[in-house]
mmCIF file of C-alpha atoms in Angstrom:
data_model
loop_
_atom_site.group_PDB
_atom_site.id
_atom_site.type_symbol
_atom_site.label_atom_id
_atom_site.label_comp_id
_atom_site.label_asym_id
_atom_site.label_seq_id
_atom_site.Cartn_x
_atom_site.Cartn_y
_atom_site.Cartn_z
ATOM 1 C CA UNK A 1 -39.630 27.583 3.464
ATOM 2 C CA UNK A 2 -41.671 27.474 6.702
ATOM 3 C CA UNK A 3 -45.028 29.037 7.397
ATOM 4 C CA UNK A 4 -46.907 30.027 10.598
ATOM 5 C CA UNK A 5 -50.495 31.103 10.892
ATOM 6 C CA UNK A 6 -52.582 32.190 13.940
ATOM 7 C CA UNK A 7 -56.181 33.237 13.737
ATOM 8 C CA UNK A 8 -58.957 33.955 16.190
ATOM 9 C CA UNK A 9 -62.552 33.026 15.508
ATOM 10 C CA UNK A 10 -65.583 31.577 17.214
ATOM 11 C CA UNK A 11 -64.903 28.139 15.685
ATOM 12 C CA UNK A 12 -62.191 26.370 13.653
ATOM 13 C CA UNK A 13 -63.504 27.895 10.424
ATOM 14 C CA UNK A 14 -60.231 27.193 8.568
ATOM 15 C CA UNK A 15 -58.409 23.867 8.788
ATOM 16 C CA UNK A 16 -54.741 23.296 8.115
ATOM 17 C CA UNK A 17 -55.621 21.137 5.099
ATOM 18 C CA UNK A 18 -57.257 24.161 3.401
ATOM 19 C CA UNK A 19 -54.054 26.223 3.861
ATOM 20 C CA UNK A 20 -51.998 23.301 2.471
ATOM 21 C CA UNK A 21 -54.264 23.174 -0.503
ATOM 22 C CA UNK A 22 -53.720 26.897 -1.189
ATOM 23 C CA UNK A 23 -50.039 26.715 -0.782
ATOM 24 C CA UNK A 24 -49.768 23.615 -3.001
ATOM 25 C CA UNK A 25 -51.607 25.409 -5.709
ATOM 26 C CA UNK A 26 -49.160 28.419 -5.300
ATOM 27 C CA UNK A 27 -46.306 26.011 -5.446
ATOM 28 C CA UNK A 28 -47.604 24.411 -8.587
ATOM 29 C CA UNK A 29 -47.545 27.919 -10.191
ATOM 30 C CA UNK A 30 -44.588 29.784 -8.763
ATOM 31 C CA UNK A 31 -42.005 27.331 -7.290
ATOM 32 C CA UNK A 32 -38.720 27.031 -9.103
ATOM 33 C CA UNK A 33 -38.072 23.907 -6.968
ATOM 34 C CA UNK A 34 -40.971 21.983 -8.511
ATOM 35 C CA UNK A 35 -40.198 20.664 -12.035
ATOM 36 C CA UNK A 36 -43.922 20.493 -12.840
ATOM 37 C CA UNK A 37 -44.707 24.167 -11.880
ATOM 38 C CA UNK A 38 -45.723 26.703 -14.470
ATOM 39 C CA UNK A 39 -42.674 28.836 -13.755
ATOM 40 C CA UNK A 40 -40.404 25.769 -14.393
ATOM 41 C CA UNK A 41 -42.393 25.201 -17.693
ATOM 42 C CA UNK A 42 -41.780 28.821 -18.660
ATOM 43 C CA UNK A 43 -38.045 28.622 -17.874
ATOM 44 C CA UNK A 44 -37.733 25.551 -20.056
ATOM 45 C CA UNK A 45 -39.870 26.962 -22.861
ATOM 46 C CA UNK A 46 -38.356 28.487 -26.020
ATOM 47 C CA UNK A 47 -41.011 31.213 -26.475
ATOM 48 C CA UNK A 48 -44.169 31.327 -24.302
ATOM 49 C CA UNK A 49 -46.663 29.573 -22.052
ATOM 50 C CA UNK A 50 -50.093 30.324 -20.693
ATOM 51 C CA UNK A 51 -49.995 31.460 -17.133
ATOM 52 C CA UNK A 52 -52.619 30.852 -14.425
ATOM 53 C CA UNK A 53 -54.031 33.729 -12.355
ATOM 54 C CA UNK A 54 -51.165 33.613 -9.666
ATOM 55 C CA UNK A 55 -48.296 33.479 -12.136
ATOM 56 C CA UNK A 56 -49.951 36.302 -14.211
ATOM 57 C CA UNK A 57 -50.476 38.477 -11.136
ATOM 58 C CA UNK A 58 -46.939 38.083 -9.955
ATOM 59 C CA UNK A 59 -45.440 38.765 -13.441
ATOM 60 C CA UNK A 60 -47.564 41.899 -13.882
ATOM 61 C CA UNK A 61 -46.510 43.260 -10.483
ATOM 62 C CA UNK A 62 -42.844 42.256 -11.097
ATOM 63 C CA UNK A 63 -42.831 44.239 -14.392
ATOM 64 C CA UNK A 64 -44.431 47.190 -12.576
ATOM 65 C CA UNK A 65 -41.864 47.175 -9.807
ATOM 66 C CA UNK A 66 -39.005 46.678 -12.292
ATOM 67 C CA UNK A 67 -40.108 49.905 -13.971
ATOM 68 C CA UNK A 68 -40.636 51.924 -10.846
ATOM 69 C CA UNK A 69 -37.391 50.740 -9.310
ATOM 70 C CA UNK A 70 -35.320 51.692 -12.408
ATOM 71 C CA UNK A 71 -34.486 48.076 -13.021
ATOM 72 C CA UNK A 72 -33.252 47.273 -9.483
ATOM 73 C CA UNK A 73 -35.916 44.642 -8.964
ATOM 74 C CA UNK A 74 -35.514 42.127 -11.797
ATOM 75 C CA UNK A 75 -36.918 38.565 -11.718
ATOM 76 C CA UNK A 76 -34.874 37.555 -14.734
ATOM 77 C CA UNK A 77 -31.639 37.390 -12.598
ATOM 78 C CA UNK A 78 -32.155 33.628 -12.157
ATOM 79 C CA UNK A 79 -29.012 32.624 -14.198
ATOM 80 C CA UNK A 80 -26.985 34.987 -11.927
ATOM 81 C CA UNK A 81 -28.544 33.746 -8.706
ATOM 82 C CA UNK A 82 -27.674 30.155 -9.792
ATOM 83 C CA UNK A 83 -24.140 31.111 -10.831
ATOM 84 C CA UNK A 84 -23.370 32.620 -7.428
ATOM 85 C CA UNK A 85 -24.562 29.507 -5.622
ATOM 86 C CA UNK A 86 -27.937 30.756 -4.315
ATOM 87 C CA UNK A 87 -30.119 28.635 -6.684
ATOM 88 C CA UNK A 88 -31.260 25.080 -6.412
ATOM 89 C CA UNK A 89 -28.070 23.568 -7.782
ATOM 90 C CA UNK A 90 -24.751 23.528 -5.915
ATOM 91 C CA UNK A 91 -21.838 25.380 -7.548
ATOM 92 C CA UNK A 92 -18.171 24.591 -7.110
ATOM 93 C CA UNK A 93 -16.667 27.799 -8.519
ATOM 94 C CA UNK A 94 -17.915 31.347 -8.659
ATOM 95 C CA UNK A 95 -18.157 33.199 -12.002
ATOM 96 C CA UNK A 96 -15.487 35.680 -13.288
ATOM 97 C CA UNK A 97 -16.223 38.971 -14.976
ATOM 98 C CA UNK A 98 -16.445 37.344 -18.484
ATOM 99 C CA UNK A 99 -18.965 34.744 -17.289
ATOM 100 C CA UNK A 100 -21.074 37.424 -15.511
ATOM 101 C CA UNK A 101 -21.066 39.527 -18.728
ATOM 102 C CA UNK A 102 -22.208 36.538 -20.708
ATOM 103 C CA UNK A 103 -25.002 35.770 -18.210
ATOM 104 C CA UNK A 104 -26.211 39.419 -18.278
ATOM 105 C CA UNK A 105 -27.114 38.918 -21.986
ATOM 106 C CA UNK A 106 -29.812 36.436 -20.760
ATOM 107 C CA UNK A 107 -31.370 38.875 -18.227
ATOM 108 C CA UNK A 108 -33.633 41.936 -18.319
ATOM 109 C CA UNK A 109 -37.269 42.252 -17.646
ATOM 110 C CA UNK A 110 -37.659 44.136 -20.850
ATOM 111 C CA UNK A 111 -37.116 40.775 -22.586
ATOM 112 C CA UNK A 112 -40.361 39.324 -21.165
ATOM 113 C CA UNK A 113 -43.967 40.344 -21.910
ATOM 114 C CA UNK A 114 -47.431 39.249 -20.800
ATOM 115 C CA UNK A 115 -50.609 39.825 -22.832
ATOM 116 C CA UNK A 116 -53.686 38.502 -21.044
ATOM 117 C CA UNK A 117 -52.430 35.127 -19.721
ATOM 118 C CA UNK A 118 -49.788 34.517 -22.399
ATOM 119 C CA UNK A 119 -46.306 35.023 -20.986
ATOM 120 C CA UNK A 120 -43.522 35.273 -23.616
ATOM 121 C CA UNK A 121 -39.763 35.797 -23.791
ATOM 122 C CA UNK A 122 -37.702 37.459 -26.518
ATOM 123 C CA UNK A 123 -34.694 35.154 -25.964
ATOM 124 C CA UNK A 124 -34.985 31.457 -25.219
ATOM 125 C CA UNK A 125 -32.263 31.673 -22.552
ATOM 126 C CA UNK A 126 -34.462 33.976 -20.349
ATOM 127 C CA UNK A 127 -35.488 32.417 -17.067
ATOM 128 C CA UNK A 128 -37.351 33.929 -14.153
ATOM 129 C CA UNK A 129 -37.082 33.513 -10.360
ATOM 130 C CA UNK A 130 -39.977 35.197 -8.404
ATOM 131 C CA UNK A 131 -38.588 34.350 -4.946
ATOM 132 C CA UNK A 132 -38.280 38.093 -4.147
ATOM 133 C CA UNK A 133 -42.109 38.542 -4.476
ATOM 134 C CA UNK A 134 -43.837 35.159 -4.455
ATOM 135 C CA UNK A 135 -43.810 34.670 -0.670
ATOM 136 C CA UNK A 136 -45.370 38.131 -0.082
ATOM 137 C CA UNK A 137 -47.959 37.405 -2.727
ATOM 138 C CA UNK A 138 -48.699 34.045 -1.061
ATOM 139 C CA UNK A 139 -49.258 35.794 2.294
ATOM 140 C CA UNK A 140 -51.803 38.144 0.571
ATOM 141 C CA UNK A 141 -53.579 35.162 -1.013
ATOM 142 C CA UNK A 142 -53.931 33.434 2.397
ATOM 143 C CA UNK A 143 -54.966 36.659 4.116
ATOM 144 C CA UNK A 144 -57.659 37.170 1.410
ATOM 145 C CA UNK A 145 -58.950 33.613 1.985
ATOM 146 C CA UNK A 146 -59.351 34.514 5.731
ATOM 147 C CA UNK A 147 -61.292 37.708 4.804
ATOM 148 C CA UNK A 148 -63.627 35.601 2.600
ATOM 149 C CA UNK A 149 -64.200 33.306 5.505
ATOM 150 C CA UNK A 150 -65.214 36.265 7.684
ATOM 151 C CA UNK A 151 -62.044 36.024 9.908
ATOM 152 C CA UNK A 152 -60.678 39.407 10.817
ATOM 153 C CA UNK A 153 -58.065 38.635 13.531
ATOM 154 C CA UNK A 154 -55.092 36.824 12.120
ATOM 155 C CA UNK A 155 -51.301 36.728 11.547
ATOM 156 C CA UNK A 156 -49.984 35.030 8.413
ATOM 157 C CA UNK A 157 -46.233 34.487 8.079
ATOM 158 C CA UNK A 158 -44.489 32.644 5.173
ATOM 159 C CA UNK A 159 -40.693 32.703 5.109
ATOM 160 C CA UNK A 160 -40.437 36.025 6.968
ATOM 161 C CA UNK A 161 -43.129 37.837 5.042
ATOM 162 C CA UNK A 162 -45.886 38.770 7.478
ATOM 163 C CA UNK A 163 -49.391 40.207 7.346
ATOM 164 C CA UNK A 164 -51.456 41.123 10.407
ATOM 165 C CA UNK A 165 -54.999 42.123 10.945
ATOM 166 C CA UNK A 166 -57.005 42.507 14.163
ATOM 167 C CA UNK A 167 -55.889 41.524 17.717
ATOM 168 C CA UNK A 168 -55.413 38.563 19.965
ATOM 169 C CA UNK A 169 -58.655 37.361 21.370
ATOM 170 C CA UNK A 170 -60.234 37.538 23.958
ATOM 171 C CA UNK A 171 -57.621 39.853 25.519
ATOM 172 C CA UNK A 172 -57.885 42.293 22.591
ATOM 173 C CA UNK A 173 -54.079 42.851 22.661
ATOM 174 C CA UNK A 174 -52.133 43.908 19.574
ATOM 175 C CA UNK A 175 -50.087 41.161 17.786
ATOM 176 C CA UNK A 176 -46.413 41.284 18.640
ATOM 177 C CA UNK A 177 -43.628 40.471 16.083
ATOM 178 C CA UNK A 178 -40.056 39.931 17.131
ATOM 179 C CA UNK A 179 -37.276 41.185 14.871
ATOM 180 C CA UNK A 180 -34.093 39.152 15.202
ATOM 181 C CA UNK A 181 -30.758 40.983 15.769
ATOM 182 C CA UNK A 182 -28.296 39.993 12.934
ATOM 183 C CA UNK A 183 -25.522 37.838 14.221
ATOM 184 C CA UNK A 184 -23.565 34.523 13.762
ATOM 185 C CA UNK A 185 -26.214 31.999 14.717
ATOM 186 C CA UNK A 186 -26.010 28.237 14.252
ATOM 187 C CA UNK A 187 -28.746 25.618 14.795
ATOM 188 C CA UNK A 188 -27.962 25.287 18.528
ATOM 189 C CA UNK A 189 -27.759 29.043 19.454
ATOM 190 C CA UNK A 190 -30.762 31.092 20.517
ATOM 191 C CA UNK A 191 -31.375 34.185 18.536
ATOM 192 C CA UNK A 192 -31.545 37.562 20.160
ATOM 193 C CA UNK A 193 -34.539 39.924 19.512
ATOM 194 C CA UNK A 194 -33.488 43.453 18.624
ATOM 195 C CA UNK A 195 -36.973 44.927 18.523
ATOM 196 C CA UNK A 196 -40.610 43.851 19.131
ATOM 197 C CA UNK A 197 -43.133 45.541 16.870
ATOM 198 C CA UNK A 198 -46.834 45.755 17.843
ATOM 199 C CA UNK A 199 -49.486 46.383 15.308
ATOM 200 C CA UNK A 200 -53.070 45.498 14.505
ATOM 201 C CA UNK A 201 -53.089 46.119 10.804
ATOM 202 C CA UNK A 202 -50.418 45.921 8.136
ATOM 203 C CA UNK A 203 -47.575 44.006 6.726
ATOM 204 C CA UNK A 204 -43.855 43.459 7.581
ATOM 205 C CA UNK A 205 -41.171 41.739 5.617
ATOM 206 C CA UNK A 206 -37.844 40.712 7.194
ATOM 207 C CA UNK A 207 -34.692 39.990 5.289
ATOM 208 C CA UNK A 208 -31.041 39.537 6.181
ATOM 209 C CA UNK A 209 -27.788 38.516 4.597
ATOM 210 C CA UNK A 210 -26.315 37.278 7.896
ATOM 211 C CA UNK A 211 -28.035 33.838 7.393
ATOM 212 C CA UNK A 212 -27.929 33.606 3.622
ATOM 213 C CA UNK A 213 -24.455 34.208 2.286
ATOM 214 C CA UNK A 214 -21.392 32.554 0.798
ATOM 215 C CA UNK A 215 -17.710 33.077 1.583
ATOM 216 C CA UNK A 216 -14.831 33.152 -0.855
ATOM 217 C CA UNK A 217 -11.170 34.113 -0.018
ATOM 218 C CA UNK A 218 -12.285 35.294 3.381
ATOM 219 C CA UNK A 219 -14.912 37.616 2.054
ATOM 220 C CA UNK A 220 -18.642 37.146 2.530
ATOM 221 C CA UNK A 221 -21.151 37.965 -0.190
ATOM 222 C CA UNK A 222 -24.946 37.934 0.084
ATOM 223 C CA UNK A 223 -27.824 36.471 -1.839
ATOM 224 C CA UNK A 224 -28.910 39.942 -3.054
ATOM 225 C CA UNK A 225 -27.707 40.291 -6.657
ATOM 226 C CA UNK A 226 -27.340 43.707 -8.381
ATOM 227 C CA UNK A 227 -29.034 43.189 -11.742
ATOM 228 C CA UNK A 228 -27.011 46.047 -13.190
ATOM 229 C CA UNK A 229 -23.631 44.541 -12.496
ATOM 230 C CA UNK A 230 -24.431 40.860 -12.183
ATOM 231 C CA UNK A 231 -22.493 40.783 -8.928
ATOM 232 C CA UNK A 232 -23.803 40.307 -5.322
ATOM 233 C CA UNK A 233 -24.370 43.681 -3.532
ATOM 234 C CA UNK A 234 -21.502 44.799 -1.489
ATOM 235 C CA UNK A 235 -22.298 47.385 1.215
ATOM 236 C CA UNK A 236 -22.288 47.978 4.965
ATOM 237 C CA UNK A 237 -25.862 46.705 5.554
#
């Protein structure tokens, strides 16, 4: 995905190369698109791997959110995400009920466990996709880096996950974030802003199914998969 960072300081305390280095380290841990990443190693493993600090932190938080959401947030839906055409491989046919039922047997956060840095799975077919949490976590890692460098006026955005602290300098104005109105946009059309949010401390995450969807028999379905049914969410949102 893309990233966008603004910070205000007396000097260029942080260089782009330093941010690239942080993001490369995160990619090496959490990216399902990199075959050498730790998450890719875990997905290929039969039983367990040793995680690094980033992978361990994201897994622990994912398990916590899985519990508090009653199973609605589930990082083991990777086989379903792939089957519905939202993974890294192209699909030519969508799954039927029988295929979905078979794939559901290889899902469930209750089938993974982490003890210290050792991440294990109860079934070899279990795979994880942390795209629902990794970008937000990465934003926090970069923001923490700015704090360590004594920078307290910044905006960090990675793939629509945003964290803001401080104000624009020297005007001392609040940061402004534009929220796009959902619509049928292509690469040539200009998006329309539905709302502008001003804040000087906090986080915002944006998400929409109007850009990331597939169509079958004239019906659109989104990239948000319901881990209880194995099918894409269908609602009015």
